[in-house]
Amino acid sequence: MTGSQEVAATAVDNVDSLVTEILEHDYADNEVSLGRILCGQQEMQVVLKVVAVRESFIFDEFEDLTEFGQAIVKQDCDHDWENMGDHFQCTYADCQLTKVGE
């Protein structure tokens, strides 16, 4: 695993707390630095950002990803919601959508 992959792997440990803080404090977004990497002489910072305002989304629909080969078509999901305490998350790996409690 490269150094940048090791830094990015820490996102898993941070994403739930960022989502929780957004829900608890009504933030528009939340972010955390995962670390810095050195690529030659260039220093870069790897940041995890969770965005809760739809207008600020980088990719709004699955179709946006098709040009990058990450999705072929938009898929409809009949969501299998799992209660995560303060929110619900779809358990299907291709979806992983979250929503605030009902």
PDB file of C-alpha atoms in Angstrom:
ATOM      1  CA  MET A   1       0.000   0.000   0.000  1.00  0.00           C
ATOM      2  CA  THR A   2       1.390   3.415  -0.930  1.00  0.00           C
ATOM      3  CA  GLY A   3       1.685   6.245   1.568  1.00  0.00           C
ATOM      4  CA  SER A   4      -1.252   8.071  -0.009  1.00  0.00           C
ATOM      5  CA  GLN A   5      -3.387   4.912   0.242  1.00  0.00           C
ATOM      6  CA  GLU A   6      -2.457   4.533   3.909  1.00  0.00           C
ATOM      7  CA  VAL A   7      -3.499   8.120   4.601  1.00  0.00           C
ATOM      8  CA  ALA A   8      -6.759   7.698   2.668  1.00  0.00           C
ATOM      9  CA  ALA A   9      -7.529   4.443   4.508  1.00  0.00           C
ATOM     10  CA  THR A  10      -8.029   6.442   7.718  1.00  0.00           C
ATOM     11  CA  ALA A  11     -11.192   7.933   6.174  1.00  0.00           C
ATOM     12  CA  VAL A  12     -13.104   4.862   7.342  1.00  0.00           C
ATOM     13  CA  ASP A  13     -12.354   5.811  10.952  1.00  0.00           C
ATOM     14  CA  ASN A  14     -13.578   9.391  10.465  1.00  0.00           C
ATOM     15  CA  VAL A  15     -16.656   9.348   8.243  1.00  0.00           C
ATOM     16  CA  ASP A  16     -19.241   8.307  10.861  1.00  0.00           C
ATOM     17  CA  SER A  17     -18.186  11.059  13.280  1.00  0.00           C
ATOM     18  CA  LEU A  18     -18.367  13.674  10.498  1.00  0.00           C
ATOM     19  CA  VAL A  19     -21.895  12.540   9.585  1.00  0.00           C
ATOM     20  CA  THR A  20     -22.956  12.516  13.253  1.00  0.00           C
ATOM     21  CA  GLU A  21     -21.668  16.060  13.768  1.00  0.00           C
ATOM     22  CA  ILE A  22     -23.572  17.265  10.672  1.00  0.00           C
ATOM     23  CA  LEU A  23     -26.795  15.722  11.962  1.00  0.00           C
ATOM     24  CA  GLU A  24     -26.370  16.929  15.556  1.00  0.00           C
ATOM     25  CA  HIS A  25     -25.273  20.486  14.760  1.00  0.00           C
ATOM     26  CA  ASP A  26     -27.060  21.099  11.434  1.00  0.00           C
ATOM     27  CA  TYR A  27     -23.784  21.772   9.608  1.00  0.00           C
ATOM     28  CA  ALA A  28     -23.805  22.262   5.828  1.00  0.00           C
ATOM     29  CA  ASP A  29     -20.642  20.184   5.602  1.00  0.00           C
ATOM     30  CA  ASN A  30     -17.864  18.815   7.759  1.00  0.00           C
ATOM     31  CA  GLU A  31     -14.278  17.917   6.983  1.00  0.00           C
ATOM     32  CA  VAL A  32     -11.120  16.553   8.546  1.00  0.00           C
ATOM     33  CA  SER A  33      -7.517  16.337   7.431  1.00  0.00           C
ATOM     34  CA  LEU A  34      -6.448  12.719   7.031  1.00  0.00           C
ATOM     35  CA  GLY A  35      -2.801  13.640   6.687  1.00  0.00           C
ATOM     36  CA  ARG A  36      -0.146  15.033   4.403  1.00  0.00           C
ATOM     37  CA  ILE A  37       1.778  13.251   1.685  1.00  0.00           C
ATOM     38  CA  LEU A  38       4.931  14.180  -0.186  1.00  0.00           C
ATOM     39  CA  CYS A  39       4.995  13.556  -3.950  1.00  0.00           C
ATOM     40  CA  GLY A  40       8.463  14.472  -5.142  1.00  0.00           C
ATOM     41  CA  GLN A  41       8.904  18.027  -3.930  1.00  0.00           C
ATOM     42  CA  GLN A  42       5.138  18.705  -3.746  1.00  0.00           C
ATOM     43  CA  GLU A  43       3.358  18.440  -0.409  1.00  0.00           C
ATOM     44  CA  MET A  44      -0.360  17.622  -0.501  1.00  0.00           C
ATOM     45  CA  GLN A  45      -3.036  17.316   2.134  1.00  0.00           C
ATOM     46  CA  VAL A  46      -5.623  14.540   1.957  1.00  0.00           C
ATOM     47  CA  VAL A  47      -8.994  15.763   3.240  1.00  0.00           C
ATOM     48  CA  LEU A  48     -12.240  13.895   3.871  1.00  0.00           C
ATOM     49  CA  LYS A  49     -15.252  16.144   3.399  1.00  0.00           C
ATOM     50  CA  VAL A  50     -18.887  15.185   3.940  1.00  0.00           C
ATOM     51  CA  VAL A  51     -21.342  17.532   2.216  1.00  0.00           C
ATOM     52  CA  ALA A  52     -24.975  17.778   3.319  1.00  0.00           C
ATOM     53  CA  VAL A  53     -26.143  20.513   0.905  1.00  0.00           C
ATOM     54  CA  ARG A  54     -27.179  18.929  -2.387  1.00  0.00           C
ATOM     55  CA  GLU A  55     -26.192  22.008  -4.416  1.00  0.00           C
ATOM     56  CA  SER A  56     -22.603  21.506  -3.200  1.00  0.00           C
ATOM     57  CA  PHE A  57     -22.348  17.870  -4.290  1.00  0.00           C
ATOM     58  CA  ILE A  58     -19.516  17.170  -6.716  1.00  0.00           C
ATOM     59  CA  PHE A  59     -21.420  14.335  -8.443  1.00  0.00           C
ATOM     60  CA  ASP A  60     -25.181  14.619  -8.122  1.00  0.00           C
ATOM     61  CA  GLU A  61     -26.293  11.438  -9.888  1.00  0.00           C
ATOM     62  CA  PHE A  62     -24.749   8.112 -10.842  1.00  0.00           C
ATOM     63  CA  GLU A  63     -24.740   9.251 -14.484  1.00  0.00           C
ATOM     64  CA  ASP A  64     -22.047  11.785 -13.535  1.00  0.00           C
ATOM     65  CA  LEU A  65     -19.714   8.873 -12.811  1.00  0.00           C
ATOM     66  CA  THR A  66     -20.160   7.033 -16.098  1.00  0.00           C
ATOM     67  CA  GLU A  67     -17.459   8.971 -17.918  1.00  0.00           C
ATOM     68  CA  PHE A  68     -15.015   7.742 -15.290  1.00  0.00           C
ATOM     69  CA  GLY A  69     -16.111   4.121 -15.650  1.00  0.00           C
ATOM     70  CA  GLN A  70     -17.411   3.863 -12.081  1.00  0.00           C
ATOM     71  CA  ALA A  71     -21.052   3.272 -12.954  1.00  0.00           C
ATOM     72  CA  ILE A  72     -22.729   2.079 -16.126  1.00  0.00           C
ATOM     73  CA  VAL A  73     -26.277   3.258 -15.479  1.00  0.00           C
ATOM     74  CA  LYS A  74     -28.184   4.846 -12.652  1.00  0.00           C
ATOM     75  CA  GLN A  75     -29.614   2.075 -10.522  1.00  0.00           C
ATOM     76  CA  ASP A  76     -32.828   2.310  -8.571  1.00  0.00           C
ATOM     77  CA  CYS A  77     -32.622   0.925  -5.073  1.00  0.00           C
ATOM     78  CA  ASP A  78     -35.446  -0.360  -2.903  1.00  0.00           C
ATOM     79  CA  HIS A  79     -33.284   0.390   0.188  1.00  0.00           C
ATOM     80  CA  ASP A  80     -32.747  -2.011   3.030  1.00  0.00           C
ATOM     81  CA  TRP A  81     -32.408   0.525   5.867  1.00  0.00           C
ATOM     82  CA  GLU A  82     -30.180  -0.299   8.835  1.00  0.00           C
ATOM     83  CA  ASN A  83     -30.614   1.748  12.010  1.00  0.00           C
ATOM     84  CA  MET A  84     -27.241   3.359  12.799  1.00  0.00           C
ATOM     85  CA  GLY A  85     -28.490   5.070  15.983  1.00  0.00           C
ATOM     86  CA  ASP A  86     -28.781   8.681  14.843  1.00  0.00           C
ATOM     87  CA  HIS A  87     -29.442   7.888  11.169  1.00  0.00           C
ATOM     88  CA  PHE A  88     -30.349   5.057   8.789  1.00  0.00           C
ATOM     89  CA  GLN A  89     -28.088   3.664   6.060  1.00  0.00           C
ATOM     90  CA  CYS A  90     -28.962   1.447   3.109  1.00  0.00           C
ATOM     91  CA  THR A  91     -27.112  -1.859   3.461  1.00  0.00           C
ATOM     92  CA  TYR A  92     -26.740  -2.448  -0.289  1.00  0.00           C
ATOM     93  CA  ALA A  93     -23.095  -1.915  -1.249  1.00  0.00           C
ATOM     94  CA  ASP A  94     -24.010  -0.133  -4.500  1.00  0.00           C
ATOM     95  CA  CYS A  95     -26.166   2.397  -2.636  1.00  0.00           C
ATOM     96  CA  GLN A  96     -25.069   3.151   0.963  1.00  0.00           C
ATOM     97  CA  LEU A  97     -27.511   6.108   1.051  1.00  0.00           C
ATOM     98  CA  THR A  98     -28.125   7.583   4.506  1.00  0.00           C
ATOM     99  CA  LYS A  99     -31.148   9.383   5.915  1.00  0.00           C
ATOM    100  CA  VAL A 100     -32.106  11.020   9.183  1.00  0.00           C
ATOM    101  CA  GLY A 101     -34.288   8.947  11.522  1.00  0.00           C
ATOM    102  CA  GLU A 102     -37.997   8.675  10.775  1.00  0.00           C
TER     103      GLU A 102
END
